[in-house]
CSV table of C-alpha atoms and ligand atoms in Angstrom, one decimal:
chain,number,residue,atom,x,y,z
A,677,MET,CA,-15.4,-14.7,31.2
A,678,THR,CA,-13.1,-17.2,29.5
A,679,SER,CA,-11.7,-20.2,31.2
A,680,SER,CA,-8.3,-18.6,31.1
A,681,HIS,CA,-6.3,-21.9,30.9
A,682,TYR,CA,-2.8,-20.9,30.0
A,683,ARG,CA,-1.8,-24.3,28.8
A,684,SER,CA,1.9,-24.2,27.9
A,685,ASP,CA,1.9,-28.0,27.5
A,686,LEU,CA,-0.1,-27.6,24.2
A,687,SER,CA,1.4,-26.8,20.9
A,688,VAL,CA,0.5,-23.5,19.1
A,689,GLU,CA,-1.5,-25.5,16.6
A,690,SER,CA,-3.8,-26.7,19.5
A,691,LEU,CA,-3.7,-23.4,21.3
A,692,VAL,CA,-5.2,-21.5,18.4
A,693,VAL,CA,-8.2,-23.7,18.6
A,694,ALA,CA,-8.5,-24.4,22.4
A,695,SER,CA,-7.7,-21.2,24.2
A,696,GLY,CA,-10.0,-18.2,24.6
A,697,ARG,CA,-13.1,-20.4,25.2
A,698,PRO,CA,-15.8,-19.8,27.8
A,699,PRO,CA,-15.7,-22.1,30.9
A,700,HIS,CA,-17.1,-25.6,30.3
A,701,GLU,CA,-20.7,-25.5,31.6
A,702,VAL,CA,-23.6,-27.8,30.6
A,703,ASP,CA,-25.4,-26.2,27.7
A,704,GLY,CA,-23.1,-23.2,27.9
A,705,PRO,CA,-21.8,-21.8,24.5
A,706,ILE,CA,-18.5,-23.0,23.2
A,707,ASN,CA,-17.7,-19.6,21.7
A,708,VAL,CA,-17.4,-16.4,23.6
A,709,PRO,CA,-20.4,-14.1,22.9
A,710,VAL,CA,-20.1,-10.7,21.2
A,711,VAL,CA,-20.6,-8.6,24.3
A,712,LEU,CA,-22.2,-5.4,23.3
A,713,SER,CA,-22.2,-3.3,26.4
A,714,SER,CA,-20.6,0.1,27.0
A,715,THR,CA,-20.8,-0.2,30.8
A,716,PHE,CA,-20.9,-2.9,33.4
A,717,HIS,CA,-22.5,-3.3,36.8
A,718,ALA,CA,-20.5,-1.4,39.4
A,719,GLY,CA,-18.0,-2.9,41.8
A,720,GLY,CA,-15.5,-4.6,39.6
A,721,PRO,CA,-12.2,-3.7,38.0
A,722,VAL,CA,-13.6,-3.1,34.5
A,723,ALA,CA,-16.6,-0.8,35.1
A,724,TYR,CA,-16.6,0.8,31.6
A,725,ALA,CA,-16.0,-0.7,28.2
A,726,ARG,CA,-13.0,1.5,27.3
A,727,THR,CA,-11.1,-0.6,29.9
A,728,SER,CA,-11.9,-4.1,28.7
A,729,ASN,CA,-14.5,-6.3,27.1
A,730,PRO,CA,-15.1,-10.1,27.4
A,731,THR,CA,-14.9,-10.6,23.6
A,732,TRP,CA,-11.5,-8.9,23.4
A,733,GLU,CA,-10.3,-10.8,26.4
A,734,ALA,CA,-10.9,-14.1,24.6
A,735,LEU,CA,-8.8,-12.9,21.6
A,736,GLU,CA,-6.1,-11.6,24.1
A,737,GLU,CA,-6.0,-15.0,25.7
A,738,VAL,CA,-5.4,-16.7,22.4
A,739,VAL,CA,-2.7,-14.4,21.2
A,740,GLY,CA,-1.1,-14.2,24.6
A,741,SER,CA,-0.9,-18.0,24.8
A,742,LEU,CA,0.7,-18.2,21.3
A,743,GLU,CA,3.3,-15.5,22.0
A,744,GLY,CA,4.0,-16.6,25.6
A,745,GLY,CA,2.9,-13.3,27.2
A,746,MET,CA,0.0,-11.1,28.2
A,747,ALA,CA,-1.8,-9.6,25.1
A,748,LEU,CA,-3.8,-6.4,24.7
A,749,ALA,CA,-6.1,-5.8,21.8
A,750,PHE,CA,-6.4,-2.6,19.8
A,751,ALA,CA,-8.5,-1.1,17.1
A,752,SER,CA,-5.8,-1.6,14.4
A,753,GLY,CA,-2.1,-2.5,14.1
A,754,MET,CA,-1.4,1.3,14.0
A,755,ALA,CA,-3.4,1.9,17.2
A,756,ALA,CA,-1.3,-0.8,18.9
A,757,ILE,CA,1.9,0.7,17.5
A,758,SER,CA,1.0,4.3,18.4
A,759,THR,CA,0.1,3.3,21.9
A,760,VAL,CA,3.5,1.6,22.4
A,761,MET,CA,5.2,4.7,21.0
A,762,ASP,CA,3.1,6.8,23.5
A,763,ILE,CA,4.8,5.1,26.5
A,764,ILE,CA,8.3,5.9,25.2
A,765,LYS,CA,9.7,8.5,27.7
A,766,PRO,CA,9.7,12.1,26.5
A,767,GLY,CA,13.0,12.8,24.6
A,768,GLY,CA,13.6,9.1,24.3
A,769,VAL,CA,16.0,7.8,21.6
A,770,VAL,CA,14.6,5.1,19.3
A,771,ALA,CA,16.8,2.9,17.1
A,772,LEU,CA,14.3,2.2,14.4
A,773,SER,CA,14.6,-0.5,11.7
A,774,ALA,CA,15.3,1.4,8.5
A,775,HIS,CA,12.7,-0.7,6.7
A,776,THR,CA,10.0,-0.7,9.3
A,777,TYR,CA,6.4,-0.7,8.3
A,778,SER,CA,5.7,2.6,6.5
A,779,GLY,CA,2.9,3.7,8.9
A,780,ALA,CA,5.1,3.1,12.0
A,781,ALA,CA,8.0,5.0,10.4
A,782,ALA,CA,5.7,7.9,9.5
A,783,ARG,CA,4.3,8.1,13.0
A,784,MET,CA,7.9,8.0,14.4
A,785,ARG,CA,8.9,10.9,12.1
A,786,ASP,CA,5.9,12.9,13.3
A,787,LEU,CA,6.8,12.3,16.9
A,788,GLU,CA,10.4,13.3,16.1
A,789,ALA,CA,9.2,16.5,14.3
A,790,ALA,CA,7.1,17.3,17.4
A,791,GLY,CA,10.3,17.0,19.6
A,792,ARG,CA,8.8,14.0,21.4
A,793,VAL,CA,11.5,11.4,20.4
A,794,THR,CA,14.8,11.1,18.5
A,795,ALA,CA,14.9,8.3,15.9
A,796,ARG,CA,18.0,6.7,14.5
A,797,LEU,CA,17.5,4.5,11.5
A,798,VAL,CA,19.3,1.1,11.7
A,799,GLN,CA,19.9,-1.6,9.1
A,800,ILE,CA,18.4,-4.5,11.0
A,801,ASP,CA,20.3,-7.3,9.2
A,802,ASP,CA,23.6,-5.7,10.3
A,803,PRO,CA,24.4,-6.7,14.0
A,804,ALA,CA,27.3,-4.3,14.3
A,805,ALA,CA,25.0,-1.4,13.2
A,806,ILE,CA,22.4,-2.5,15.8
A,807,GLU,CA,25.1,-2.5,18.5
A,808,GLU,CA,26.2,1.0,17.6
A,809,ALA,CA,22.6,2.3,17.4
A,810,CYS,CA,21.8,0.9,20.8
A,811,VAL,CA,24.4,3.1,22.5
A,812,GLY,CA,22.5,5.8,24.5
A,813,ALA,CA,19.1,4.5,23.0
A,814,ASP,CA,16.0,3.8,25.0
A,815,VAL,CA,14.1,1.6,22.5
A,816,LEU,CA,15.1,-0.7,19.7
A,817,TRP,CA,12.2,-1.1,17.2
A,818,LEU,CA,12.5,-4.2,15.1
A,819,GLU,CA,10.6,-5.9,12.4
A,820,SER,CA,11.6,-9.2,10.9
A,821,PRO,CA,11.2,-10.1,8.1
A,822,THR,CA,10.8,-6.5,7.0
A,823,ASN,CA,8.0,-5.2,4.9
A,824,PRO,CA,8.6,-5.3,1.9
A,825,ALA,CA,12.4,-5.6,1.7
A,826,MET,CA,12.2,-9.1,3.4
A,827,GLU,CA,15.4,-8.5,5.4
A,828,VAL,CA,15.9,-10.8,8.4
A,829,CYS,CA,17.1,-9.5,11.8
A,830,ASP,CA,19.1,-11.9,14.0
A,831,ILE,CA,16.7,-11.3,16.9
A,832,PRO,CA,18.8,-13.0,19.7
A,833,ALA,CA,21.9,-11.0,18.6
A,834,ALA,CA,19.9,-7.8,18.5
A,835,VAL,CA,18.4,-8.5,21.9
A,836,ALA,CA,21.8,-9.2,23.4
A,837,ALA,CA,23.1,-5.9,22.0
A,838,ALA,CA,20.0,-4.0,23.4
A,839,LYS,CA,20.4,-5.6,26.8
A,840,ARG,CA,24.0,-4.6,27.0
A,841,HIS,CA,22.9,-1.0,26.7
A,842,GLY,CA,19.6,-1.2,28.8
A,843,VAL,CA,17.4,-0.8,25.7
A,844,MET,CA,13.8,-2.0,25.5
A,845,VAL,CA,13.2,-4.2,22.4
A,846,VAL,CA,9.9,-3.9,20.5
A,847,CYS,CA,9.4,-6.4,17.7
A,848,ASP,CA,6.7,-6.2,15.0
A,849,ASN,CA,5.8,-9.9,14.4
A,850,THR,CA,3.1,-9.4,11.8
A,851,PHE,CA,4.9,-11.1,8.9
A,852,ALA,CA,6.0,-14.2,10.9
A,853,THR,CA,3.0,-14.7,13.2
A,854,PRO,CA,3.6,-16.5,16.6
A,855,LEU,CA,3.4,-19.8,14.8
A,856,LEU,CA,6.7,-19.2,13.0
A,857,GLN,CA,8.5,-16.9,15.4
A,858,GLN,CA,8.1,-16.0,19.1
A,859,PRO,CA,10.1,-12.8,19.8
A,860,LEU,CA,9.4,-12.8,23.5
A,861,SER,CA,11.1,-16.2,23.9
A,862,LEU,CA,14.0,-14.8,21.9
A,863,GLY,CA,14.3,-12.0,24.5
A,864,ALA,CA,12.2,-9.1,23.1
A,865,ASP,CA,10.2,-7.1,25.7
A,866,VAL,CA,7.2,-6.1,23.5
A,867,VAL,CA,5.6,-7.7,20.5
A,868,VAL,CA,3.2,-5.8,18.2
A,869,HIS,CA,0.9,-7.2,15.6
A,870,SER,CA,-1.3,-6.0,12.9
A,871,ALA,CA,-3.9,-8.7,13.6
A,872,THR,CA,-5.6,-7.4,10.4
A,873,LYS,CA,-3.2,-9.6,8.5
A,874,MET,CA,-2.5,-13.3,9.1
A,875,LEU,CA,-4.1,-13.5,12.6
A,876,ALA,CA,-7.6,-12.5,11.6
A,877,GLY,CA,-6.8,-13.8,8.1
A,878,HIS,CA,-9.9,-12.9,6.0
A,879,SER,CA,-9.4,-9.2,5.0
A,880,ASP,CA,-12.6,-8.3,6.7
A,881,VAL,CA,-11.4,-6.6,9.9
A,882,LEU,CA,-8.7,-4.2,11.3
A,883,MET,CA,-7.3,-5.2,14.6
A,884,GLY,CA,-4.0,-4.8,16.5
A,885,ILE,CA,-2.3,-6.6,19.4
A,886,VAL,CA,0.5,-5.9,21.8
A,887,VAL,CA,2.1,-8.7,23.9
A,888,THR,CA,4.5,-8.3,26.8
A,889,ASN,CA,5.8,-10.3,29.8
A,890,ASP,CA,6.8,-7.2,31.7
A,891,ASP,CA,4.2,-6.1,34.3
A,892,GLU,CA,5.4,-2.5,34.4
A,893,ILE,CA,5.2,-2.1,30.6
A,894,ARG,CA,1.8,-3.8,30.6
A,895,THR,CA,0.4,-1.5,33.2
A,896,LYS,CA,1.6,1.6,31.2
A,897,LEU,CA,0.1,0.1,28.1
A,898,ILE,CA,-3.3,-0.5,29.7
A,899,ARG,CA,-3.4,3.0,31.0
A,900,ALA,CA,-2.4,4.4,27.6
A,901,ARG,CA,-5.0,2.3,25.8
A,902,THR,CA,-7.7,3.4,28.1
A,903,LEU,CA,-6.9,7.1,27.9
A,904,LEU,CA,-6.0,7.2,24.2
A,905,GLY,CA,-9.1,5.1,23.5
A,906,GLY,CA,-7.9,3.1,20.5
A,907,ILE,CA,-9.9,0.1,21.5
A,908,PRO,CA,-11.4,-2.6,19.3
A,909,GLY,CA,-15.1,-3.1,18.8
A,910,PRO,CA,-16.4,-6.3,20.2
A,911,PHE,CA,-17.7,-7.6,16.9
A,912,GLU,CA,-14.3,-6.9,15.3
A,913,ALA,CA,-12.7,-8.8,18.1
A,914,TYR,CA,-15.0,-11.7,17.5
A,915,LEU,CA,-14.2,-11.8,13.8
A,916,ALA,CA,-10.5,-11.8,14.6
A,917,LEU,CA,-11.1,-14.6,17.1
A,918,ARG,CA,-13.0,-16.6,14.5
A,919,GLY,CA,-10.3,-16.1,12.0
A,920,ILE,CA,-7.5,-17.1,14.3
A,921,ARG,CA,-9.0,-20.6,14.9
A,922,THR,CA,-7.7,-21.6,11.4
A,923,LEU,CA,-4.3,-19.8,11.6
A,924,ALA,CA,-2.2,-23.0,11.7
A,925,LEU,CA,-3.9,-24.4,8.6
A,926,ARG,CA,-3.7,-21.1,6.7
A,927,VAL,CA,0.0,-20.6,7.6
A,928,ARG,CA,0.8,-24.2,6.5
A,929,GLN,CA,-1.0,-23.9,3.2
A,930,SER,CA,0.1,-20.4,2.2
A,931,GLN,CA,3.7,-20.8,3.1
A,932,ALA,CA,4.1,-24.1,1.3
A,933,SER,CA,2.7,-22.3,-1.8
A,934,THR,CA,5.0,-19.3,-1.2
A,935,SER,CA,8.1,-21.4,-1.3
A,936,ILE,CA,7.0,-23.0,-4.6
A,937,LEU,CA,6.1,-19.6,-6.1
A,938,ALA,CA,9.5,-18.2,-4.9
A,939,GLU,CA,11.4,-20.9,-6.8
A,940,ARG,CA,9.4,-20.5,-10.0
A,941,LEU,CA,9.6,-16.7,-9.9
A,942,ALA,CA,13.4,-16.9,-9.5
A,943,ALA,CA,13.6,-18.9,-12.8
A,944,HIS,CA,11.2,-16.6,-14.8
A,945,PRO,CA,12.8,-14.4,-17.4
A,946,ALA,CA,10.6,-11.4,-16.4
A,947,VAL,CA,12.0,-11.5,-12.8
A,948,THR,CA,15.4,-10.0,-11.8
A,949,ARG,CA,15.3,-10.8,-8.1
A,950,VAL,CA,13.2,-12.7,-5.6
A,951,ARG,CA,13.4,-11.8,-1.9
A,952,TYR,CA,12.2,-14.7,0.3
A,953,PRO,CA,14.1,-16.0,3.3
A,954,GLY,CA,13.0,-19.5,2.4
A,955,LEU,CA,15.2,-19.5,-0.7
A,956,PRO,CA,18.6,-21.0,0.2
A,957,THR,CA,20.3,-18.2,-1.8
A,958,ASP,CA,18.5,-15.4,0.2
A,959,PRO,CA,20.8,-13.3,2.4
A,960,GLY,CA,18.4,-13.9,5.4
A,961,HIS,CA,18.1,-17.6,4.9
A,962,GLU,CA,20.6,-18.8,7.5
A,963,VAL,CA,19.4,-16.5,10.3
A,964,ALA,CA,15.7,-17.2,9.5
A,965,THR,CA,16.3,-20.9,9.6
A,966,ARG,CA,17.8,-20.5,13.1
A,967,GLN,CA,15.0,-18.4,14.6
A,968,MET,CA,11.9,-19.2,12.7
A,969,LYS,CA,9.8,-22.4,12.2
A,970,GLY,CA,9.0,-21.4,8.7
A,971,TYR,CA,9.6,-18.5,6.2
A,972,GLY,CA,6.1,-17.1,6.0
A,973,SER,CA,3.6,-16.3,3.3
A,974,VAL,CA,4.9,-13.0,1.9
A,975,LEU,CA,7.6,-12.6,-0.8
A,976,SER,CA,8.8,-9.7,-2.9
A,977,PHE,CA,10.2,-9.8,-6.4
A,978,GLU,CA,11.5,-7.3,-8.9
A,979,THR,CA,10.6,-7.3,-12.6
A,980,ILE,CA,12.5,-6.4,-15.7
A,981,GLY,CA,11.6,-3.0,-17.2
A,982,ASP,CA,10.2,0.0,-15.3
A,983,ALA,CA,7.4,0.8,-12.9
A,984,ALA,CA,4.9,0.6,-15.7
A,985,ALA,CA,6.0,-3.0,-16.5
A,986,ALA,CA,5.6,-4.0,-12.8
A,987,GLU,CA,2.2,-2.2,-12.8
A,988,LYS,CA,1.2,-4.2,-15.9
A,989,VAL,CA,1.9,-7.4,-14.1
A,990,CYS,CA,-0.3,-6.4,-11.1
A,991,ASP,CA,-3.1,-5.4,-13.5
A,992,SER,CA,-2.9,-8.6,-15.5
A,993,VAL,CA,-3.6,-11.1,-12.7
A,994,ARG,CA,-7.1,-12.6,-12.7
A,995,LEU,CA,-7.2,-15.1,-9.8
A,996,MET,CA,-5.0,-12.9,-7.5
A,997,THR,CA,-6.2,-9.5,-6.4
A,998,HIS,CA,-4.4,-6.3,-7.2
A,999,ALA,CA,-4.7,-4.7,-3.7
A,1000,THR,CA,-2.6,-3.7,-0.7
A,1001,SER,CA,-2.4,-5.7,2.5
A,1002,LEU,CA,-1.5,-9.3,3.2
A,1003,GLY,CA,-2.3,-12.3,5.4
A,1004,GLY,CA,-5.8,-13.0,4.0
A,1005,VAL,CA,-7.1,-16.2,2.5
A,1006,GLU,CA,-6.9,-14.5,-1.0
A,1007,THR,CA,-3.6,-13.8,-2.7
A,1008,LEU,CA,-2.8,-10.1,-3.0
A,1009,ILE,CA,-0.3,-8.4,-5.3
A,1010,GLU,CA,1.0,-4.8,-5.5
A,1011,ARG,CA,3.9,-2.6,-6.6
A,1012,ARG,CA,5.0,-1.0,-3.3
A,1013,ARG,CA,6.4,2.2,-4.7
A,1014,ARG,CA,2.9,3.2,-5.9
A,1015,TRP,CA,2.7,4.5,-2.3
A,1016,ILE,CA,4.3,7.9,-1.6
A,1017,GLU,CA,5.3,6.7,1.9
A,1018,GLU,CA,7.3,3.8,0.7
A,1019,ARG,CA,11.0,4.3,1.1
A,1020,PRO,CA,12.9,5.4,-2.0
A,1021,ASP,CA,15.5,2.6,-1.7
A,1022,ILE,CA,12.7,0.1,-2.4
A,1023,PRO,CA,13.1,-0.5,-6.2
A,1024,GLU,CA,10.4,0.9,-8.5
A,1025,THR,CA,9.7,-2.5,-9.9
A,1026,LEU,CA,9.4,-4.3,-6.5
A,1027,ILE,CA,6.2,-6.3,-6.2
A,1028,ARG,CA,5.0,-7.7,-3.0
A,1029,LEU,CA,3.1,-10.9,-3.2
A,1030,ALA,CA,1.0,-12.0,-0.2
A,1031,VAL,CA,0.1,-15.6,-0.8
A,1032,GLY,CA,-3.3,-16.9,0.2
A,1033,ILE,CA,-4.7,-20.5,0.4
A,1034,GLU,CA,-5.8,-21.0,-3.3
A,1035,ASP,CA,-4.4,-23.9,-5.3
A,1036,VAL,CA,-0.7,-23.3,-6.0
A,1037,GLU,CA,-0.9,-24.4,-9.6
A,1038,ASP,CA,-3.8,-22.0,-10.3
A,1039,LEU,CA,-1.8,-19.2,-8.6
A,1040,TRP,CA,1.3,-20.0,-10.7
A,1041,ALA,CA,-0.7,-20.1,-13.9
A,1042,ASP,CA,-2.1,-16.7,-13.1
A,1043,LEU,CA,1.2,-15.1,-12.1
A,1044,ASN,CA,3.1,-16.7,-15.0
A,1045,GLY,CA,0.5,-15.4,-17.5
A,1046,ALA,CA,0.8,-11.9,-16.0
A,1047,LEU,CA,4.6,-12.0,-16.1
A,1048,ASN,CA,4.5,-13.2,-19.7
A,1049,THR,CA,2.8,-9.9,-20.7
A,1050,ILE,CA,6.1,-8.0,-20.1
A,1051,VAL,CA,8.7,-10.4,-21.6
B,1517,PLP,C1,-0.3,-3.6,8.1
B,1517,PLP,C2,0.8,-3.6,9.0
B,1517,PLP,C3,0.8,-2.7,10.2
B,1517,PLP,C4,-0.4,-1.8,10.4
B,1517,PLP,O1,-1.5,-2.5,10.8
B,1517,PLP,P1,-3.0,-1.9,10.6
B,1517,PLP,O2,-3.8,-3.1,11.1
B,1517,PLP,O3,-3.2,-1.7,9.1
B,1517,PLP,O4,-3.2,-0.7,11.3
B,1517,PLP,C5,1.9,-2.7,11.0
B,1517,PLP,N1,3.0,-3.5,10.8
B,1517,PLP,C6,3.0,-4.4,9.7
B,1517,PLP,C7,4.2,-5.2,9.5
B,1517,PLP,C8,2.0,-4.4,8.8
B,1517,PLP,O5,2.0,-5.2,7.7
């Protein structure tokens, strides 16, 4: 359905706009239609809409072109993640980032409790620990930067360790987006995304993506997606496609604001620590500078006082929204430990700030006012 031009000569800023379009035909639409059909005329490879759909294919083409691989769309980030976990061989050993996304970690624990896999938690900013965890493992499951600890993994070093031990590398690239980091080009085998976040960008849709260059993995994933059935709706795929057209602009604006807010937060008397790889003093700064084109639009900070003080900050903002999630046009703020699934080594006062595209001075005035309620 789409013109399927895989134009590696274009920059990612152009690909987000130009790829995933219908073929150029006189008076043909320039956007791919929302194809609402559960079945297709017989004789082709698709046949039924649990296998594929032209609207998802357009989204897959865009994300695939950005990440440098073949993309598959799913109903949510967790549907994408669970499907990748489903293709791990029975009894497989997974070296799992200790601070991996809480939903992914919870699912891995359930699989372990069911005797399906064995998981080893690994500190992903420690290359020696990664090397050790890869011995006898089948999968290395990375996330960088991590949510919400903001640790940075040296991905090329982790991949090199994994390859020495024949381990498949999966990387959750939700925080960075393919505009800032391309794990496949750094050697990872599989990239997963919660497209709900920056890719779709408007907090109005859930969507997941898996990207790989490996035909064998891709074939297994297509089979698992079709049989598990965690497929996206065509309208949701359209919303994600519409959102992704402005990804480059949104990333540019929100990460410029994030670095300004990070510096000002670090100087505020109500803040004890800021975690953002863009800060030169951050432990992940050097590695992030090597492997990323920017430091992203999420930061975490810790407040003085206790959990109640941090909650008060979140309840006192007026322009920002006190809500979970990230990657939308609107700035979201939350204390992560309000979630029972959040890891106990995340401090009680840690607040995650997911910066949107509002005016940075308005954002700072709002946050500064909220912080001043606890000094
Ligand atoms: C939100 C998130 C997910 C889960 O995605 P959903 O779309 O909510 O299912 C996975 N990984 C990361 C890093 C996330 O932030």
